[in-house]
XYZ file of C-alpha atoms in Angstrom:
330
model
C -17.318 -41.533 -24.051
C -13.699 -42.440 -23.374
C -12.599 -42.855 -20.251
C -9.291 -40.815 -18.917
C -7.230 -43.850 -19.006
C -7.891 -44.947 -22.223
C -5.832 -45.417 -25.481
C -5.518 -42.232 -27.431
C -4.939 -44.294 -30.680
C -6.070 -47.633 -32.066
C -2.672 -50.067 -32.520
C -1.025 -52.610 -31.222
C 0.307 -50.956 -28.033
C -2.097 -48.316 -26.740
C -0.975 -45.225 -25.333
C -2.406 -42.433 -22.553
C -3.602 -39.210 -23.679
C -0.524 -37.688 -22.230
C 2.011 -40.047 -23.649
C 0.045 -39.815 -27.100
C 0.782 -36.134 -26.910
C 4.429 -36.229 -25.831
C 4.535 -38.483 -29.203
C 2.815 -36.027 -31.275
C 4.936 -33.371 -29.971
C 7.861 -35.145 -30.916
C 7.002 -35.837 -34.521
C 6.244 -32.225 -34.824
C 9.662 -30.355 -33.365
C 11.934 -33.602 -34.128
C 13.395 -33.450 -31.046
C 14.223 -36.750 -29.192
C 13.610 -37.502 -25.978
C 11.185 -34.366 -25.476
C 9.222 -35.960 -22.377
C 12.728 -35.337 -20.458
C 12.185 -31.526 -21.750
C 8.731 -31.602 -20.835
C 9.542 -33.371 -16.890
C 12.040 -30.852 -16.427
C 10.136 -27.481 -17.124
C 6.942 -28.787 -15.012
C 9.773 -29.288 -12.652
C 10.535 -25.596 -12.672
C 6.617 -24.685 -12.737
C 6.364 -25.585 -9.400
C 10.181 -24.347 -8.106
C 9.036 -21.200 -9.175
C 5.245 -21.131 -8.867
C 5.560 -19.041 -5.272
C 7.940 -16.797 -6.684
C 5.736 -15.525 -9.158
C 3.306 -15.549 -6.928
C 4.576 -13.238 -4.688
C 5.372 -10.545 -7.063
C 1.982 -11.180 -8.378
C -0.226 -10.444 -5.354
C 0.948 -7.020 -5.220
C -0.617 -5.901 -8.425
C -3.820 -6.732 -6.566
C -3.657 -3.182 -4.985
C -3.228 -1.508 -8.667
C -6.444 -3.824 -9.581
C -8.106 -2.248 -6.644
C -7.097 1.583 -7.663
C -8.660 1.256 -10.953
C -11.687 -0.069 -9.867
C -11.880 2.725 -7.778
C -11.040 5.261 -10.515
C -13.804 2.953 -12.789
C -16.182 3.777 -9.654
C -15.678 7.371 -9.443
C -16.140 7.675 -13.457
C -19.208 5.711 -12.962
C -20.527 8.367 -10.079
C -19.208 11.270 -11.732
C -21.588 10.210 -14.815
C -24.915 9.383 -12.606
C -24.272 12.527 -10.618
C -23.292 14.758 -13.450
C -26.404 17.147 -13.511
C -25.887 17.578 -9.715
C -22.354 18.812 -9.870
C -23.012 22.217 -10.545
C -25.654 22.684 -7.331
C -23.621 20.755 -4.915
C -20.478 22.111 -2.792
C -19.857 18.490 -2.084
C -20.282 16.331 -5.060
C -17.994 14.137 -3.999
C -19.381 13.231 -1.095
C -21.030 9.814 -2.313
C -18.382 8.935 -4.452
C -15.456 9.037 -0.667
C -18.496 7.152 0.769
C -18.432 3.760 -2.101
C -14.635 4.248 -1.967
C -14.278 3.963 1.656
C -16.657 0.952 1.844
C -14.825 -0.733 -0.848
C -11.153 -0.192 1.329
C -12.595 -0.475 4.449
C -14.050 -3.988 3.157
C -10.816 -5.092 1.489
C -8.662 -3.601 4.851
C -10.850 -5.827 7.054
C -10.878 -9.317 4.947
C -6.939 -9.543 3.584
C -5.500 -7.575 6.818
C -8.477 -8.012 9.697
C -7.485 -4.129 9.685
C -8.013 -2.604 13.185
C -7.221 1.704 13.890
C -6.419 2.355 17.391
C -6.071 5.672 19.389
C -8.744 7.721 16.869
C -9.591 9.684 20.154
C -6.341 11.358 19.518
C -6.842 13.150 16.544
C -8.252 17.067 17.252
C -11.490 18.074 17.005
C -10.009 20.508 14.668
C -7.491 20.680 11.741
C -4.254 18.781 12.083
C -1.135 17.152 10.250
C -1.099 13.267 10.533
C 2.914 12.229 9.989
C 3.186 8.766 9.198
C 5.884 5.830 8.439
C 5.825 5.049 4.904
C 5.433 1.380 3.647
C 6.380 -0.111 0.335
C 2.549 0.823 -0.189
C 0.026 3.728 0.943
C -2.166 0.966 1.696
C -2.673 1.283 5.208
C -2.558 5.224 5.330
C -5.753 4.342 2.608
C -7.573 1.885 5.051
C -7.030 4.758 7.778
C -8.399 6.859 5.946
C -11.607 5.082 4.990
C -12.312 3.828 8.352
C -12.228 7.323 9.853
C -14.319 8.565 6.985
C -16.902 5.700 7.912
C -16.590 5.846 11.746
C -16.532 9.334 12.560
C -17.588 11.012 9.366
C -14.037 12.877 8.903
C -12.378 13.375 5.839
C -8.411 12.939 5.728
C -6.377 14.603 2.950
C -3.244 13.630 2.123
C 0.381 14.707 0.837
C 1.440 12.180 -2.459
C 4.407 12.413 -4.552
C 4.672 13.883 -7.731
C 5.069 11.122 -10.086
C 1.576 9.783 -8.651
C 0.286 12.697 -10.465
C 1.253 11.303 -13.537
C 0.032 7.638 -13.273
C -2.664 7.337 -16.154
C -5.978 7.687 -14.981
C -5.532 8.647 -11.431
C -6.321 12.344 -12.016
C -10.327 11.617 -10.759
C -9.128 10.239 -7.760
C -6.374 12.424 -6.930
C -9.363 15.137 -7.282
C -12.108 13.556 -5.802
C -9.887 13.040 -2.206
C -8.248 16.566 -2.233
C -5.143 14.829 -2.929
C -1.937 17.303 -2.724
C 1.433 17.278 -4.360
C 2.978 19.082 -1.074
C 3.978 22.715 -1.954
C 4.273 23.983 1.424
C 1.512 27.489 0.797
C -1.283 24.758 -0.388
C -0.537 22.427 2.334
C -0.758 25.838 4.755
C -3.940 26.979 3.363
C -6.353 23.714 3.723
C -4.804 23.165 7.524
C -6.247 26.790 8.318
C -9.783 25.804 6.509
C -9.471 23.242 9.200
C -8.620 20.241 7.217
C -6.838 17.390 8.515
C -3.995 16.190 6.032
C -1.967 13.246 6.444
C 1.810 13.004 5.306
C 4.949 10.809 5.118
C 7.765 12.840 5.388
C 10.066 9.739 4.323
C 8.197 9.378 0.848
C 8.973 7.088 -1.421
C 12.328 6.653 -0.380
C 11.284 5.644 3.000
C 9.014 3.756 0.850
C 11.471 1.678 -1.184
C 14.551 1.474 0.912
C 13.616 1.003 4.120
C 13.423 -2.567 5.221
C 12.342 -4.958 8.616
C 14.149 -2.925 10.506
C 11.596 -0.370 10.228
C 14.237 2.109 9.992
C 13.090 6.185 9.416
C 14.264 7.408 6.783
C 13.503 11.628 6.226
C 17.292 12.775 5.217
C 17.168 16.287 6.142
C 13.546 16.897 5.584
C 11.776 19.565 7.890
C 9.445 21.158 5.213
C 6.191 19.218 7.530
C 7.522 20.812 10.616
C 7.441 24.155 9.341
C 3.924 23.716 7.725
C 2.626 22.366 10.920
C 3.780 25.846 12.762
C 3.001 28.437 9.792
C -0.727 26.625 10.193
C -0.517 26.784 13.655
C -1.932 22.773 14.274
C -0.582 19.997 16.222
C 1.405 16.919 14.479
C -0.457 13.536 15.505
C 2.068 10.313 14.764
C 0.810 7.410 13.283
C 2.194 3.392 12.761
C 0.765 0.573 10.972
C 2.021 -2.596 13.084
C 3.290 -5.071 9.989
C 3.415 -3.021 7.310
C 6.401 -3.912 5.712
C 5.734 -7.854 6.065
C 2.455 -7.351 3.809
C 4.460 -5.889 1.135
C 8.031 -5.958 1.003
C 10.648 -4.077 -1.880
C 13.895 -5.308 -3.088
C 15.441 -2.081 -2.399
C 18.787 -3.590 -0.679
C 20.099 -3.860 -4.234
C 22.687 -1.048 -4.342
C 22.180 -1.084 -8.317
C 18.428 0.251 -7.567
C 18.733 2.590 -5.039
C 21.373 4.023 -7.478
C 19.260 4.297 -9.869
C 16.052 5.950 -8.148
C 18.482 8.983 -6.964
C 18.789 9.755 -10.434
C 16.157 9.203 -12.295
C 13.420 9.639 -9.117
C 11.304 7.126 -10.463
C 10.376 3.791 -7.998
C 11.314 1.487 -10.435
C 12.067 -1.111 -7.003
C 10.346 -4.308 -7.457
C 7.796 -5.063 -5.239
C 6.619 -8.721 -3.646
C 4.570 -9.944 -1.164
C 0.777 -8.477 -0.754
C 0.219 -11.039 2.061
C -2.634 -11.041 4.193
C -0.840 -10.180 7.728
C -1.990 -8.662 10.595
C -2.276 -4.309 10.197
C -3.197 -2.437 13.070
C -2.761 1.380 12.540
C -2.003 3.387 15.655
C -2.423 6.812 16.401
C -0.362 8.734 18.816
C -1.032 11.511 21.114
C -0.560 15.021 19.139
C 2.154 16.930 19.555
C 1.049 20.514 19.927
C 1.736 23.539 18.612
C 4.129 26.110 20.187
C 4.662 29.774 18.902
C 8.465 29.520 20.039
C 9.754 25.959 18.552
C 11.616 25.794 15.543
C 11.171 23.544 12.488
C 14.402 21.221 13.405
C 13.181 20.855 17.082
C 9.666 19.346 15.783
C 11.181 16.892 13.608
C 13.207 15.812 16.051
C 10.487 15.559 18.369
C 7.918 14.268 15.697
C 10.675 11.598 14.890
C 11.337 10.579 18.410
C 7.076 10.441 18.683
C 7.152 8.071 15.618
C 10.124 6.335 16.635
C 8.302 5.463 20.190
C 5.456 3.918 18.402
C 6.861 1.572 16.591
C 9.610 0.124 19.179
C 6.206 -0.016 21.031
C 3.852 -1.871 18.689
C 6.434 -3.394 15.936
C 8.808 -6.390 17.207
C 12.271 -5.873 15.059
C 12.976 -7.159 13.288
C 9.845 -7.914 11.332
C 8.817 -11.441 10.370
C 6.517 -12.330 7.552
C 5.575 -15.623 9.188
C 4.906 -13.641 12.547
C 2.576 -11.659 10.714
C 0.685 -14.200 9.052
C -0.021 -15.681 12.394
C -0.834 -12.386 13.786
C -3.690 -12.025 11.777
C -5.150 -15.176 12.677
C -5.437 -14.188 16.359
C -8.851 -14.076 17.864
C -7.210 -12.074 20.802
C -7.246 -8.344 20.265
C -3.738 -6.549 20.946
C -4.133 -3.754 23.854
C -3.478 -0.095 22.520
């Protein structure tokens, strides 16, 4: 065997594997001087290494997706025969889902949901601050599901509808699209649906400043009195330092009001700190009207973060967060 150091040919001045390669390489594009070539672009391997790193690690949550979509085509299959005697057939399938989330939640983030004991007995509208992602409304949604055996439905944007594949999971969690009737209609089956009424603008444009972004929206506040149920607010502490959007770029945000796709880059998908908090529930009254409850709902949501997010948000911060042993007081 030869050793790593060893001549690569048999002359009168022996040469290193590497060397002997450089050579070769030479010979074979005729350019001179090619190790300078070579130094200089494993020079720029490493300069840019943790860039492409960081707008890597967010296509870990699209991995994640369609593994779950795999693992709901693999249930539907087993559980095929049972579909037609079962009012829940989905009921396994939320189950392996929410174990899978929950797991991931609890070993990238060390995930933690605080004030469950304010969410109703009953039906009620969960009104959240968007992220770049729907990650943490996801993890929420598992860990109730697993700790107190309560579903969450939620409101998604259109073009999720059309993502390729997502159909089966869009189904199997009673997924909505938001007209305001079908949102109406599962709150008064007593359903407990969860929306952001920022979207994905909030999603893309808002920044460390944690800054709310609805416009003029008041569509949840009138669904929340025509279904008669009380709005619960909910923050994830850190949300925008796992996962952050180049959506100061004037060019993009441009671009997304006219074409309403989120063509925003994403970076990031580090493993900070999340803790999701809920709110006490603002509740219902016959009298109010739809532009006094977002106020109200905004100054609810607004009040949770200046109480559990320090501004402006630090990614560093966050990393260290998450490798506290002591637990943060609700």
């Amino acid at each position: 065997m030869i050793a790593g150091n060893e001549s690569c040919t048999a002359g009168p001045i022996p040469m290193s594997y590497l060397t002997c390669l450089t050579y070769i390489l030479g010979e074979w594009t005729g350019v001179e001087h090619i190790e300078d070539y070579l130094s200089y672009a494993v020079y720029l391997l490493w300069v840019l290494l943790p860039l492409a790193i960081v707008f890597i690690l967010p296509g870990g949550l699209i991995i994640l997706f369609y593994t779950s979509i795999l693992l709901l085509h693999i249930y539907k299959r087993k559980n095929e025969l049972k579909e037609a005697y079962s009012n829940n057939f989905w009921d396994g399938g939320k189950q392996m889902l929410a174990t899978l989330w929950d797991a991931h939640g609890r070993i990238w983030h060390g995930y933690e949901l605080h004030g469950t004991e304010n969410i109703p007995e009953g039906p009620g509208l969960i009104v959240f601050y968007h992220g770049a992602t729907p990650a943490d409304c996801i993890y929420f949604m598992a860990r109730l599901l697993i700790q107190k055996k309560r579903p969450c439905h939620a409101v998604a944007d259109h073009f999720v509808f059309r993502l390729p594949g997502f159909k089966i999971l869009l189904d199997a969690h009673g997924v909505m699209h938001g007209p305001k009737e079908e949102c109406v209609s599962a709150l008064k089956k007593g359903c407990l649906l969860a929306i952001a009424p920022g979207g994905v603008r909030e999603a893309l444009f808002s920044d460390e400043m944690y800054t709310i972004i609805w416009g003029n929206r008041k569509g949840f506040a009138q669904v929340a009195i025509d279904a008669k149920v009380p709005i619960i607010p909910m923050f994830t502490q850190n949300v925008r330092e796992g996962v952050r959007t180049l959506g100061g770029i004037k060019i993009l945000r441009s671009l997304y009001e006219r074409i309403r796709l989120p063509i925003v880059p994403l970076y990031g998908g580090f493993p900070v700190k999340l803790r999701t908090f809920i709110g006490e529930p603002i509740p219902y009254e016959p009298n109010i009207t739809a532009e006094e409850l977002t106020a109200k709902t905004k100054a609810a949501l607004q009040a949770l973060i200046e109480k559990h997010q320090k501004i402006p948000g630090n990614i560093f911060r966050a990393l260290m967060e998450r490798f506290q042993t002591q637990k943060k007081d609700d």
